[in-house]
Each structure stands twice: as structure tokens, then as C-alpha cells.
PDB file of C-alpha atoms (C1' of nucleotides) in Angstrom:
ATOM      1  CA  MET O   1     100.566  93.358  72.803  1.00 86.00           C
ATOM      2  CA  ASN O   2     102.041  96.272  74.731  1.00 95.00           C
ATOM      3  CA  ILE O   3      99.077  96.870  76.981  1.00 97.00           C
ATOM      4  CA  GLY O   4      99.714  96.013  80.599  1.00 97.00           C
ATOM      5  CA  TYR O   5      98.256  96.303  84.078  1.00 96.00           C
ATOM      6  CA  PRO O   6      99.770  96.851  87.569  1.00 95.00           C
ATOM      7  CA  CYS O   7     100.768  94.483  90.326  1.00 95.00           C
ATOM      8  CA  VAL O   8      97.678  92.342  90.647  1.00 95.00           C
ATOM      9  CA  ASN O   9      95.741  89.691  88.664  1.00 95.00           C
ATOM     10  CA  TYR O  10      92.219  89.121  89.983  1.00 93.00           C
ATOM     11  CA  THR O  11      91.410  86.372  87.505  1.00 94.00           C
ATOM     12  CA  ILE O  12      93.991  84.116  88.937  1.00 94.00           C
ATOM     13  CA  LYS O  13      94.097  85.765  92.364  1.00 93.00           C
ATOM     14  CA  ARG O  14      97.865  86.527  92.296  1.00 94.00           C
ATOM     15  CA  SER O  15      99.605  89.563  93.623  1.00 95.00           C
ATOM     16  CA  THR O  16     103.187  90.796  93.568  1.00 96.00           C
ATOM     17  CA  ASN O  17     102.241  92.994  96.475  1.00 95.00           C
ATOM     18  CA  ASN O  18     101.763  90.433  99.241  1.00 95.00           C
ATOM     19  CA  THR O  19     103.014  91.928 102.485  1.00 94.00           C
ATOM     20  CA  PHE O  20     102.378  91.923 106.219  1.00 94.00           C
ATOM     21  CA  ARG O  21     102.042  94.310 109.164  1.00 91.00           C
ATOM     22  CA  LEU O  22     105.180  95.670 110.596  1.00 92.00           C
ATOM     23  CA  SER O  23     104.121  94.297 113.978  1.00 91.00           C
ATOM     24  CA  SER O  24     104.513  90.754 112.649  1.00 91.00           C
ATOM     25  CA  TYR O  25     107.883  91.433 111.177  1.00 94.00           C
ATOM     26  CA  SER O  26     110.319  88.592 111.329  1.00 94.00           C
ATOM     27  CA  HIS O  27     113.068  87.103 109.167  1.00 93.00           C
ATOM     28  CA  ASN O  28     110.822  84.176 108.316  1.00 93.00           C
ATOM     29  CA  LYS O  29     107.879  86.397 107.538  1.00 94.00           C
ATOM     30  CA  VAL O  30     110.077  88.383 105.053  1.00 96.00           C
ATOM     31  CA  ARG O  31     111.425  85.198 103.425  1.00 96.00           C
ATOM     32  CA  GLU O  32     107.934  83.662 103.102  1.00 95.00           C
ATOM     33  CA  THR O  33     106.431  86.754 101.653  1.00 96.00           C
ATOM     34  CA  ILE O  34     109.244  87.390  99.018  1.00 96.00           C
ATOM     35  CA  GLN O  35     108.938  83.775  98.016  1.00 96.00           C
ATOM     36  CA  LYS O  36     105.152  84.166  97.666  1.00 96.00           C
ATOM     37  CA  ASN O  37     105.668  87.381  95.577  1.00 96.00           C
ATOM     38  CA  ILE O  38     108.131  85.559  93.266  1.00 97.00           C
ATOM     39  CA  ASP O  39     105.763  82.575  92.859  1.00 96.00           C
ATOM     40  CA  HIS O  40     102.909  84.883  92.079  1.00 96.00           C
ATOM     41  CA  PHE O  41     104.982  86.874  89.702  1.00 97.00           C
ATOM     42  CA  TRP O  42     105.665  83.732  87.703  1.00 97.00           C
ATOM     43  CA  ASP O  43     102.038  82.860  87.551  1.00 96.00           C
ATOM     44  CA  ILE O  44     101.105  86.258  86.435  1.00 97.00           C
ATOM     45  CA  LEU O  45     103.784  86.279  83.709  1.00 97.00           C
ATOM     46  CA  ARG O  46     102.520  82.959  82.398  1.00 97.00           C
ATOM     47  CA  PHE O  47      98.931  84.253  82.385  1.00 97.00           C
ATOM     48  CA  ASN O  48     100.094  87.273  80.616  1.00 97.00           C
ATOM     49  CA  LEU O  49     101.901  85.405  77.879  1.00 97.00           C
ATOM     50  CA  ASP O  50      98.872  83.082  77.362  1.00 97.00           C
ATOM     51  CA  ASN O  51      96.913  86.232  76.782  1.00 97.00           C
ATOM     52  CA  ASP O  52      99.377  88.142  74.717  1.00 97.00           C
ATOM     53  CA  ILE O  53     100.213  90.688  77.429  1.00 98.00           C
ATOM     54  CA  TYR O  54     103.842  91.810  77.349  1.00 98.00           C
ATOM     55  CA  PHE O  55     103.794  94.684  79.872  1.00 98.00           C
ATOM     56  CA  PHE O  56     103.460  94.537  83.587  1.00 97.00           C
ATOM     57  CA  ARG O  57     104.050  96.840  86.647  1.00 97.00           C
ATOM     58  CA  LEU O  58     105.781  94.926  89.447  1.00 97.00           C
ATOM     59  CA  GLY O  59     104.536  95.941  92.874  1.00 95.00           C
ATOM     60  CA  SER O  60     106.560  97.984  95.308  1.00 95.00           C
ATOM     61  CA  GLN O  61     105.921  95.652  98.101  1.00 95.00           C
ATOM     62  CA  PHE O  62     107.744  92.849  96.305  1.00 96.00           C
ATOM     63  CA  ILE O  63     110.393  93.051  98.976  1.00 97.00           C
ATOM     64  CA  PRO O  64     108.251  94.242 101.887  1.00 96.00           C
ATOM     65  CA  PHE O  65     109.789  96.888 104.232  1.00 95.00           C
ATOM     66  CA  ALA O  66     112.994  96.710 102.190  1.00 96.00           C
ATOM     67  CA  SER O  67     113.916 100.329 103.005  1.00 95.00           C
ATOM     68  CA  HIS O  68     112.544 100.397 106.510  1.00 94.00           C
ATOM     69  CA  ASP O  69     115.050 100.833 109.420  1.00 91.00           C
ATOM     70  CA  VAL O  70     114.049  97.510 110.937  1.00 92.00           C
ATOM     71  CA  PHE O  71     114.787  95.612 107.765  1.00 94.00           C
ATOM     72  CA  ASP O  72     117.653  93.270 108.123  1.00 92.00           C
ATOM     73  CA  PHE O  73     117.527  90.463 105.649  1.00 95.00           C
ATOM     74  CA  ASN O  74     119.890  89.515 102.804  1.00 96.00           C
ATOM     75  CA  TRP O  75     117.271  89.035 100.101  1.00 97.00           C
ATOM     76  CA  GLN O  76     119.863  89.806  97.447  1.00 97.00           C
ATOM     77  CA  HIS O  77     121.769  86.705  98.407  1.00 97.00           C
ATOM     78  CA  GLU O  78     118.953  84.441  99.378  1.00 96.00           C
ATOM     79  CA  PHE O  79     116.851  84.999  96.220  1.00 97.00           C
ATOM     80  CA  ARG O  80     119.654  85.861  93.706  1.00 97.00           C
ATOM     81  CA  ASP O  81     119.248  82.633  91.689  1.00 98.00           C
ATOM     82  CA  GLN O  82     115.478  82.728  91.529  1.00 97.00           C
ATOM     83  CA  LEU O  83     115.563  86.376  90.546  1.00 97.00           C
ATOM     84  CA  SER O  84     118.071  85.825  87.773  1.00 97.00           C
ATOM     85  CA  GLU O  85     115.970  83.037  86.421  1.00 97.00           C
ATOM     86  CA  LEU O  86     112.938  85.288  86.480  1.00 97.00           C
ATOM     87  CA  GLY O  87     114.911  87.989  84.693  1.00 97.00           C
ATOM     88  CA  ARG O  88     116.147  85.612  81.969  1.00 98.00           C
ATOM     89  CA  PHE O  89     112.533  84.601  81.316  1.00 98.00           C
ATOM     90  CA  ILE O  90     111.489  88.316  81.067  1.00 98.00           C
ATOM     91  CA  ARG O  91     114.349  89.042  78.687  1.00 98.00           C
ATOM     92  CA  GLU O  92     113.735  86.094  76.505  1.00 98.00           C
ATOM     93  CA  GLN O  93     109.984  86.752  76.256  1.00 98.00           C
ATOM     94  CA  LYS O  94     110.656  90.477  75.677  1.00 97.00           C
ATOM     95  CA  ILE O  95     108.303  91.518  78.573  1.00 98.00           C
ATOM     96  CA  PHE O  96     108.547  95.145  79.654  1.00 98.00           C
ATOM     97  CA  ILE O  97     108.504  95.832  83.444  1.00 98.00           C
ATOM     98  CA  THR O  98     107.907  99.107  85.291  1.00 97.00           C
ATOM     99  CA  MET O  99     107.819  99.902  89.008  1.00 97.00           C
ATOM    100  CA  HIS O 100     106.167 102.746  90.647  1.00 96.00           C
ATOM    101  CA  PRO O 101     107.131 103.496  94.299  1.00 95.00           C
ATOM    102  CA  GLY O 102     104.388 105.176  96.273  1.00 90.00           C
ATOM    103  CA  GLN O 103     103.621 108.631  97.460  1.00 92.00           C
ATOM    104  CA  TYR O 104     106.151 108.468 100.276  1.00 95.00           C
ATOM    105  CA  VAL O 105     109.072 108.884  97.861  1.00 96.00           C
ATOM    106  CA  VAL O 106     109.485 112.642  97.834  1.00 96.00           C
ATOM    107  CA  LEU O 107     112.861 113.391  96.328  1.00 97.00           C
ATOM    108  CA  ASN O 108     112.355 117.218  96.622  1.00 96.00           C
ATOM    109  CA  SER O 109     111.168 117.321 100.190  1.00 96.00           C
ATOM    110  CA  PRO O 110     112.826 119.965 102.362  1.00 96.00           C
ATOM    111  CA  ASN O 111     112.994 117.345 105.029  1.00 95.00           C
ATOM    112  CA  GLU O 112     116.398 115.633 104.713  1.00 95.00           C
ATOM    113  CA  ASP O 113     115.195 112.502 106.322  1.00 94.00           C
ATOM    114  CA  VAL O 114     112.338 112.104 103.806  1.00 95.00           C
ATOM    115  CA  VAL O 115     114.880 112.574 101.057  1.00 96.00           C
ATOM    116  CA  ARG O 116     117.226 109.951 102.567  1.00 96.00           C
ATOM    117  CA  ARG O 117     114.490 107.403 102.890  1.00 95.00           C
ATOM    118  CA  SER O 118     113.289 108.100  99.420  1.00 96.00           C
ATOM    119  CA  ILE O 119     116.773 107.456  98.017  1.00 97.00           C
ATOM    120  CA  LYS O 120     116.961 104.218 100.047  1.00 96.00           C
ATOM    121  CA  GLU O 121     113.562 103.111  98.649  1.00 97.00           C
ATOM    122  CA  LEU O 122     114.498 103.930  95.024  1.00 97.00           C
ATOM    123  CA  ASP O 123     117.792 102.091  95.524  1.00 97.00           C
ATOM    124  CA  TRP O 124     116.312  98.738  96.380  1.00 97.00           C
ATOM    125  CA  HIS O 125     113.957  99.049  93.389  1.00 97.00           C
ATOM    126  CA  ALA O 126     117.002  99.490  91.134  1.00 97.00           C
ATOM    127  CA  GLU O 127     118.921  96.725  92.893  1.00 97.00           C
ATOM    128  CA  LEU O 128     116.101  94.241  92.310  1.00 97.00           C
ATOM    129  CA  LEU O 129     115.945  95.089  88.665  1.00 98.00           C
ATOM    130  CA  ASP O 130     119.702  94.864  88.414  1.00 98.00           C
ATOM    131  CA  ILE O 131     119.745  91.380  89.897  1.00 98.00           C
ATOM    132  CA  MET O 132     117.057  90.344  87.394  1.00 98.00           C
ATOM    133  CA  ASN O 133     119.201  92.072  84.784  1.00 98.00           C
ATOM    134  CA  ILE O 134     116.178  93.497  82.942  1.00 97.00           C
ATOM    135  CA  ASP O 135     115.457  96.866  81.490  1.00 95.00           C
ATOM    136  CA  GLY O 136     112.863  97.855  84.028  1.00 97.00           C
ATOM    137  CA  TRP O 137     111.828 101.504  84.590  1.00 97.00           C
ATOM    138  CA  ILE O 138     111.223 103.080  87.974  1.00 97.00           C
ATOM    139  CA  GLN O 139     108.614 105.902  87.744  1.00 97.00           C
ATOM    140  CA  ILE O 140     108.102 108.606  90.267  1.00 97.00           C
ATOM    141  CA  HIS O 141     106.358 112.008  90.493  1.00 96.00           C
ATOM    142  CA  ILE O 142     108.405 115.192  91.028  1.00 97.00           C
ATOM    143  CA  GLY O 143     107.030 115.653  94.553  1.00 96.00           C
ATOM    144  CA  GLY O 144     105.644 118.668  96.394  1.00 96.00           C
ATOM    145  CA  ILE O 145     105.688 122.406  95.945  1.00 96.00           C
ATOM    146  CA  PHE O 146     106.475 123.530  99.556  1.00 95.00           C
ATOM    147  CA  GLY O 147     105.294 127.058  98.880  1.00 94.00           C
ATOM    148  CA  ASP O 148     107.835 127.816  96.085  1.00 94.00           C
ATOM    149  CA  LYS O 149     107.740 125.721  92.874  1.00 96.00           C
ATOM    150  CA  GLN O 150     110.986 127.006  91.424  1.00 96.00           C
ATOM    151  CA  SER O 151     113.022 126.058  94.466  1.00 96.00           C
ATOM    152  CA  ALA O 152     111.134 122.793  94.757  1.00 96.00           C
ATOM    153  CA  ILE O 153     112.250 121.992  91.200  1.00 97.00           C
ATOM    154  CA  GLN O 154     115.777 123.144  91.953  1.00 97.00           C
ATOM    155  CA  ARG O 155     115.828 120.799  94.998  1.00 97.00           C
ATOM    156  CA  PHE O 156     114.574 117.963  92.926  1.00 97.00           C
ATOM    157  CA  ILE O 157     117.490 118.444  90.487  1.00 97.00           C
ATOM    158  CA  GLU O 158     119.979 118.722  93.241  1.00 97.00           C
ATOM    159  CA  ASN O 159     118.710 115.587  94.909  1.00 97.00           C
ATOM    160  CA  TYR O 160     118.471 113.705  91.764  1.00 97.00           C
ATOM    161  CA  ARG O 161     122.179 114.093  91.464  1.00 96.00           C
ATOM    162  CA  ARG O 162     122.629 112.248  94.812  1.00 96.00           C
ATOM    163  CA  LEU O 163     120.933 109.142  93.444  1.00 97.00           C
ATOM    164  CA  PRO O 164     123.081 106.071  92.796  1.00 97.00           C
ATOM    165  CA  ALA O 165     123.785 105.577  89.107  1.00 97.00           C
ATOM    166  CA  ARG O 166     121.793 102.378  89.049  1.00 97.00           C
ATOM    167  CA  VAL O 167     118.691 104.364  90.123  1.00 97.00           C
ATOM    168  CA  ARG O 168     119.390 107.192  87.628  1.00 97.00           C
ATOM    169  CA  ARG O 169     119.601 104.836  84.718  1.00 97.00           C
ATOM    170  CA  ARG O 170     116.151 103.514  85.377  1.00 97.00           C
ATOM    171  CA  LEU O 171     114.299 106.585  86.662  1.00 97.00           C
ATOM    172  CA  ALA O 172     111.304 107.837  84.595  1.00 97.00           C
ATOM    173  CA  LEU O 173     109.485 111.087  85.647  1.00 97.00           C
ATOM    174  CA  GLU O 174     105.713 111.156  85.477  1.00 97.00           C
ATOM    175  CA  ASN O 175     103.363 114.142  85.259  1.00 96.00           C
ATOM    176  CA  ASP O 176     100.928 114.264  88.155  1.00 95.00           C
ATOM    177  CA  ASP O 177      97.282 115.372  88.493  1.00 92.00           C
ATOM    178  CA  ARG O 178      97.778 118.687  90.389  1.00 92.00           C
ATOM    179  CA  LEU O 179     101.297 119.959  90.759  1.00 95.00           C
ATOM    180  CA  TYR O 180     103.643 119.126  87.907  1.00 96.00           C
ATOM    181  CA  ASN O 181     102.151 118.850  84.474  1.00 96.00           C
ATOM    182  CA  PHE O 182     103.772 117.389  81.349  1.00 96.00           C
ATOM    183  CA  SER O 183     105.541 120.491  80.412  1.00 96.00           C
ATOM    184  CA  ASP O 184     107.115 120.709  83.959  1.00 97.00           C
ATOM    185  CA  VAL O 185     108.179 117.132  83.723  1.00 97.00           C
ATOM    186  CA  LYS O 186     109.566 117.590  80.171  1.00 97.00           C
ATOM    187  CA  GLN O 187     111.618 120.644  81.358  1.00 97.00           C
ATOM    188  CA  ILE O 188     113.023 118.780  84.322  1.00 97.00           C
ATOM    189  CA  SER O 189     113.688 115.613  82.340  1.00 97.00           C
ATOM    190  CA  GLU O 190     115.699 117.639  79.699  1.00 97.00           C
ATOM    191  CA  ARG O 191     117.898 119.140  82.397  1.00 97.00           C
ATOM    192  CA  LEU O 192     118.564 115.677  83.880  1.00 97.00           C
ATOM    193  CA  ASN O 193     118.337 113.524  80.766  1.00 97.00           C
ATOM    194  CA  THR O 194     115.730 111.142  82.291  1.00 97.00           C
ATOM    195  CA  LYS O 195     113.073 109.071  80.746  1.00 97.00           C
ATOM    196  CA  ILE O 196     109.343 110.185  80.985  1.00 97.00           C
ATOM    197  CA  ILE O 197     106.215 108.231  81.565  1.00 97.00           C
ATOM    198  CA  PHE O 198     103.209 110.112  80.377  1.00 97.00           C
ATOM    199  CA  ASP O 199      99.985 109.790  82.393  1.00 95.00           C
ATOM    200  CA  ILE O 200      97.018 110.603  80.135  1.00 94.00           C
ATOM    201  CA  TYR O 201      94.486 111.013  82.913  1.00 92.00           C
ATOM    202  CA  HIS O 202      96.690 113.251  84.952  1.00 92.00           C
ATOM    203  CA  HIS O 203      97.258 115.289  81.804  1.00 94.00           C
ATOM    204  CA  LYS O 204      93.435 115.675  81.533  1.00 91.00           C
ATOM    205  CA  LEU O 205      93.239 117.014  85.136  1.00 90.00           C
ATOM    206  CA  ASN O 206      96.401 119.016  84.996  1.00 93.00           C
ATOM    207  CA  PRO O 207      96.936 119.892  81.302  1.00 93.00           C
ATOM    208  CA  SER O 208      99.944 121.492  79.662  1.00 94.00           C
ATOM    209  CA  GLU O 209      99.892 123.348  76.377  1.00 93.00           C
ATOM    210  CA  HIS O 210     101.025 120.292  74.509  1.00 94.00           C
ATOM    211  CA  SER O 211      98.542 118.246  72.473  1.00 94.00           C
ATOM    212  CA  LEU O 212      98.472 114.465  72.784  1.00 94.00           C
ATOM    213  CA  GLU O 213     100.112 114.062  69.370  1.00 95.00           C
ATOM    214  CA  GLU O 214     102.940 116.505  70.222  1.00 96.00           C
ATOM    215  CA  ILE O 215     103.569 114.525  73.338  1.00 97.00           C
ATOM    216  CA  LEU O 216     103.556 111.175  71.638  1.00 96.00           C
ATOM    217  CA  SER O 217     105.967 112.300  68.903  1.00 96.00           C
ATOM    218  CA  TYR O 218     108.189 113.998  71.492  1.00 97.00           C
ATOM    219  CA  LEU O 219     108.597 110.781  73.488  1.00 96.00           C
ATOM    220  CA  LYS O 220     110.776 108.526  71.538  1.00 87.00           C
ATOM    221  CA  SER O 221     109.032 105.243  72.430  1.00 91.00           C
ATOM    222  CA  PRO O 222     106.074 106.420  74.610  1.00 97.00           C
ATOM    223  CA  VAL O 223     105.255 104.629  77.809  1.00 97.00           C
ATOM    224  CA  ILE O 224     101.846 105.724  78.934  1.00 97.00           C
ATOM    225  CA  ASP O 225      99.766 105.354  82.065  1.00 96.00           C
ATOM    226  CA  TYR O 226      96.179 105.035  80.835  1.00 95.00           C
ATOM    227  CA  SER O 227      93.129 105.546  82.968  1.00 90.00           C
ATOM    228  CA  SER O 228      89.964 107.434  82.774  1.00 82.00           C
ATOM    229  CA  GLY O 229      87.479 108.836  85.166  1.00 77.00           C
ATOM    230  CA  ASP O 230      84.991 111.566  85.788  1.00 67.00           C
ATOM    231  CA  LYS O 231      85.663 115.315  86.212  1.00 61.00           C
ATOM    232  CA  TYR O 232      86.023 114.916  89.908  1.00 63.00           C
ATOM    233  CA  GLY O 233      88.966 112.611  89.586  1.00 63.00           C
ATOM    234  CA  ARG O 234      87.133 109.486  90.503  1.00 68.00           C
ATOM    235  CA  HIS O 235      88.502 106.491  88.390  1.00 75.00           C
ATOM    236  CA  HIS O 236      86.273 104.370  86.328  1.00 80.00           C
ATOM    237  CA  ASP O 237      85.815 100.703  87.512  1.00 84.00           C
ATOM    238  CA  THR O 238      86.452  99.227  84.156  1.00 90.00           C
ATOM    239  CA  ILE O 239      87.699 100.367  80.689  1.00 92.00           C
ATOM    240  CA  HIS O 240      85.386 102.537  78.689  1.00 92.00           C
ATOM    241  CA  LEU O 241      86.157 101.094  75.231  1.00 93.00           C
ATOM    242  CA  ASP O 242      84.919 104.059  73.113  1.00 92.00           C
ATOM    243  CA  ASP O 243      87.236 106.421  74.858  1.00 92.00           C
ATOM    244  CA  PHE O 244      90.112 104.087  74.847  1.00 94.00           C
ATOM    245  CA  LEU O 245      89.783 103.236  71.106  1.00 94.00           C
ATOM    246  CA  GLU O 246      89.725 106.889  70.282  1.00 94.00           C
ATOM    247  CA  PHE O 247      93.046 107.292  72.188  1.00 95.00           C
ATOM    248  CA  TYR O 248      94.405 104.079  70.797  1.00 96.00           C
ATOM    249  CA  THR O 249      93.744 105.158  67.200  1.00 95.00           C
ATOM    250  CA  VAL O 250      95.623 108.438  67.716  1.00 95.00           C
ATOM    251  CA  SER O 251      98.601 106.757  69.535  1.00 95.00           C
ATOM    252  CA  GLU O 252      98.977 103.582  67.665  1.00 95.00           C
ATOM    253  CA  PRO O 253     101.379 104.988  65.029  1.00 96.00           C
ATOM    254  CA  TYR O 254     103.761 105.761  67.936  1.00 96.00           C
ATOM    255  CA  GLN O 255     103.912 102.161  69.091  1.00 96.00           C
ATOM    256  CA  PRO O 256     103.374 103.080  72.767  1.00 97.00           C
ATOM    257  CA  LYS O 257     103.383 100.850  75.769  1.00 97.00           C
ATOM    258  CA  ILE O 258     100.149 101.342  77.631  1.00 97.00           C
ATOM    259  CA  MET O 259      99.783 100.724  81.338  1.00 96.00           C
ATOM    260  CA  PHE O 260      96.103 100.442  82.341  1.00 95.00           C
ATOM    261  CA  GLU O 261      95.561 101.933  85.704  1.00 92.00           C
ATOM    262  CA  ILE O 262      92.018 100.607  86.038  1.00 91.00           C
ATOM    263  CA  LYS O 263      90.400  98.911  89.031  1.00 89.00           C
ATOM    264  CA  ASP O 264      89.573  95.620  87.341  1.00 91.00           C
ATOM    265  CA  LYS O 265      93.215  95.245  86.107  1.00 93.00           C
ATOM    266  CA  GLU O 266      93.728  92.385  83.639  1.00 95.00           C
ATOM    267  CA  LYS O 267      89.978  92.258  82.788  1.00 94.00           C
ATOM    268  CA  SER O 268      90.130  95.642  81.187  1.00 94.00           C
ATOM    269  CA  VAL O 269      93.372  94.764  79.359  1.00 96.00           C
ATOM    270  CA  LEU O 270      91.751  91.683  77.936  1.00 96.00           C
ATOM    271  CA  LYS O 271      88.645  93.595  76.792  1.00 95.00           C
ATOM    272  CA  ALA O 272      90.890  96.059  75.002  1.00 96.00           C
ATOM    273  CA  ILE O 273      93.174  93.496  73.466  1.00 96.00           C
ATOM    274  CA  ASN O 274      90.216  91.310  72.286  1.00 95.00           C
ATOM    275  CA  HIS O 275      88.504  94.366  70.807  1.00 94.00           C
ATOM    276  CA  ILE O 276      91.567  95.473  68.959  1.00 94.00           C
ATOM    277  CA  LYS O 277      92.332  91.984  67.677  1.00 90.00           C
ATOM    278  CA  SER O 278      88.775  91.289  66.447  1.00 88.00           C
ATOM    279  CA  LYS O 279      88.822  94.691  64.629  1.00 77.00           C
ATOM    280  CA  LYS O 280      92.111  93.678  62.967  1.00 72.00           C
ATOM    281  CA  THR O 281      90.782  90.242  61.947  1.00 73.00           C
ATOM    282  CA  LEU O 282      87.703  91.909  60.385  1.00 69.00           C
ATOM    283  CA  LYS O 283      89.996  94.264  58.574  1.00 67.00           C
ATOM    284  CA  THR O 284      92.048  91.393  57.104  1.00 68.00           C
ATOM    285  CA  LEU O 285      88.983  89.567  56.083  1.00 64.00           C
ATOM    286  CA  PHE O 286      87.684  92.532  54.135  1.00 68.00           C
ATOM    287  CA  ASP O 287      90.936  93.665  52.683  1.00 64.00           C
TER     288      ASP O 287
ATOM    289  C1'  DC T   1      84.721  82.588 107.211  1.00 52.02           C
ATOM    290  C1'  DG T   2      83.745  87.419 106.094  1.00 52.02           C
ATOM    291  C1'  DC T   3      84.010  91.949 107.345  1.00 52.02           C
ATOM    292  C1'  DA T   4      85.558  96.490 109.115  1.00 52.02           C
ATOM    293  C1'  DG T   5      89.330  98.925 110.848  1.00 52.02           C
ATOM    294  C1'  DT T   6      93.871  99.800 110.188  1.00 52.02           C
ATOM    295  C1'  DC T   7      98.304  99.896 108.048  1.00 52.02           C
ATOM    296  C1'  DA T   8     105.876 102.600 107.628  1.00 52.02           C
ATOM    297  C1'  DA T   9     105.947 106.429 105.245  1.00 52.02           C
ATOM    298  C1'  DG T  10     104.421 112.651 102.690  1.00 52.02           C
ATOM    299  C1'  DG T  11     101.941 116.400 101.157  1.00 52.02           C
ATOM    300  C1'  DA T  12      98.280 119.205  99.242  1.00 52.02           C
ATOM    301  C1'  DG T  13      93.874 120.925  99.492  1.00 52.02           C
ATOM    302  C1'  DA T  14      89.068 120.987 101.009  1.00 52.02           C
ATOM    303  C1'  DG T  15      86.132 121.952 104.646  1.00 52.02           C
TER     304       DG T  15
ATOM    305  C1'  DC C   1      92.858 121.193 112.669  1.00 52.02           C
ATOM    306  C1'  DT C   2      91.246 117.036 110.622  1.00 52.02           C
ATOM    307  C1'  DC C   3      90.048 114.377 106.897  1.00 52.02           C
ATOM    308  C1'  DT C   4      90.740 112.442 102.154  1.00 52.02           C
ATOM    309  C1'  DC C   5      93.183 111.055  98.341  1.00 52.02           C
ATOM    310  C1'  DC C   6      96.953 109.318  95.883  1.00 52.02           C
ATOM    311  C1'  DT C   7     101.396 104.487  93.778  1.00 52.02           C
ATOM    312  C1'  DT C   8      98.721  99.701  94.413  1.00 52.02           C
ATOM    313  C1'  DG C   9      95.074  97.343  98.349  1.00 52.02           C
ATOM    314  C1'  DA C  10      96.379  93.959 101.744  1.00 52.02           C
ATOM    315  C1'  DC C  11      96.485  92.302 106.537  1.00 52.02           C
ATOM    316  C1'  DT C  12      94.318  90.914 110.658  1.00 52.02           C
ATOM    317  C1'  DG C  13      91.509  90.697 114.755  1.00 52.02           C
ATOM    318  C1'  DC C  14      86.954  90.245 115.759  1.00 52.02           C
ATOM    319  C1'  DG C  15      82.333  88.571 115.348  1.00 52.02           C
TER     320       DG C  15
END
DNA sequence: CGCAGTCAAGGAGAG
DNA sequence: CTCTCCTTGACTGCG
């Protein structure tokens, strides 16, 4: 099923986000950690297939410090074969992968150095996905406002054009919970012809005039970040099935890919999948 | 071994 | 001005 979770699996205690402190940086540390992330990634993918999960978000620490100035390690060469093999498996099994670089990627910052580092960060994500030769998306937010939203958007558009083609091909814009809602993202995405990842909880906190069904039918094959929480923006610790099933019933006709951003990760995904399957089984029995 | 403090990095908003 | 929160917790020194 196309319900996934990000980065970490607590059941099998595996993470694609193993890292280390900058103070213990060394060639060997980088090599070891990347190897660990690759190994854990394999374990997670196998767990996922056993459990009918075909969607996963790869952690942005997969190559730790990859865009940092001190970084000096030819991971592309050293891990090319392993990464191609991983990629082949992902293609064959038709697994969909996304990545979501952190809050430090601010493409529309007025600070040129922040922009430069953001581009560098996005570029290694794209390079990794290219080496794996898979159709992975890289999702980011628009960024800050800096006192004037229109010029912030204009700056986003200008800086987008500076991105290497391999980044642009994969970039997906996501609505955030305070500054850029779905309608802002839609407008920018139409200017730039980028993909969109729709975050349902951000939409609840920072709504636009569009209804859920309008949004789902607008997005050709919707990829959705799904989470829930209270009115203060605190995330729930586990899936609230009633809410989710209500959303799922509306969205199912659009065949969305749904990323659960929920603290207990795969546990919530399994709850949801098992529930949906048992409902389908019941339906078949009674039809 | 478990825990608390800290970690490369940006920006907004609350207080 | 300082703190907190956000992508995504994870590392590590200390007891």
C-alpha cells in the first residue's frame, strides 16, 4: 500500500539518519556511518515489503555533513555500486522514495550564503537519488517572509532558476503551517512547473480557500504528508484512526501516496493498513 | 548502562 | 533579547 513513514523504524530499531557530532568528524567516521545507513535502509525496505509498505522517506543525514565545508569524502565513488544495487531493488519493487531536507534549506533567504549552502544541500540529495537511479522527490518549503512576502516569493523564483537541473527535476514544494499555504505553493509551482507535496495538517493550521477534494483532484497523483494534532500544533503520538479513515475515504479515489508524519512511525502505518485491509476483507465477505 | 545536555545550519513569533 | 519550534531525533559525556 502507498502509506509510508519517515526515516526511522522503531520496531526493528533501524534508522537512515545515523550521524555523529562534527567534533568527531573523520573520513572513517563518514564511511562507517554511510555504510550503517545503507545497511539500515535495506533492513527497513525488507521490513516494509513484508508489511505491504511501498512508500518511505529517506533521512537527510544519510550522507552526514555532505554539504558542510569540512566535508571531503568521495562517497559517490566509494558507495556507487551499493547505491545502484539499492536503487535497482527500489525500482523493481516499485517503492516510492521522498527526501525532506531540514529547516536550514532556505532558498529565498536574502542572505546569499544561506542560499548557496541550501543549493549545495539540495544538490547532494539529487545526486544520491541520481546514483540510485530512482524517481525520488525532494520536498522543501518556500522559506521565510523577510518582511515582504511578494519579494520573498520573487526571490524564491529567481533562486529556483539557479538550481542544477538534477535538483529541479526532483523538487516538490510543500505548504507550511504558518507562512505559505497551499494556494501560495500552487501559484509558485505553476510559475516554475514543480511538483507539490500537500501537507494536510499544515493546511489545517494555515488554510487556503481550496477544499480537500479540490486539492486532491488538482494534484495529478497526490503525495500527501499526513499528520494530526491539537489546535496548538502539538502532534499526536499515534494515529487517530477515526480521523484518518475519514480522510482516507475522501482521498482514496485519487490514489494518493500518504506519508505518515507521526511519532510512532511504522506502528501507525501498520495500524492504518491493517484496519483498511480488514475492512476490505469484511466487504468482500459480505458482497 | 541510562540519562540529560547538546548538536552545522535559519527564521518566525511569543513572551 | 531569549526561547521554542520545526524536517527527522541522535550523539556523547557523565554519573
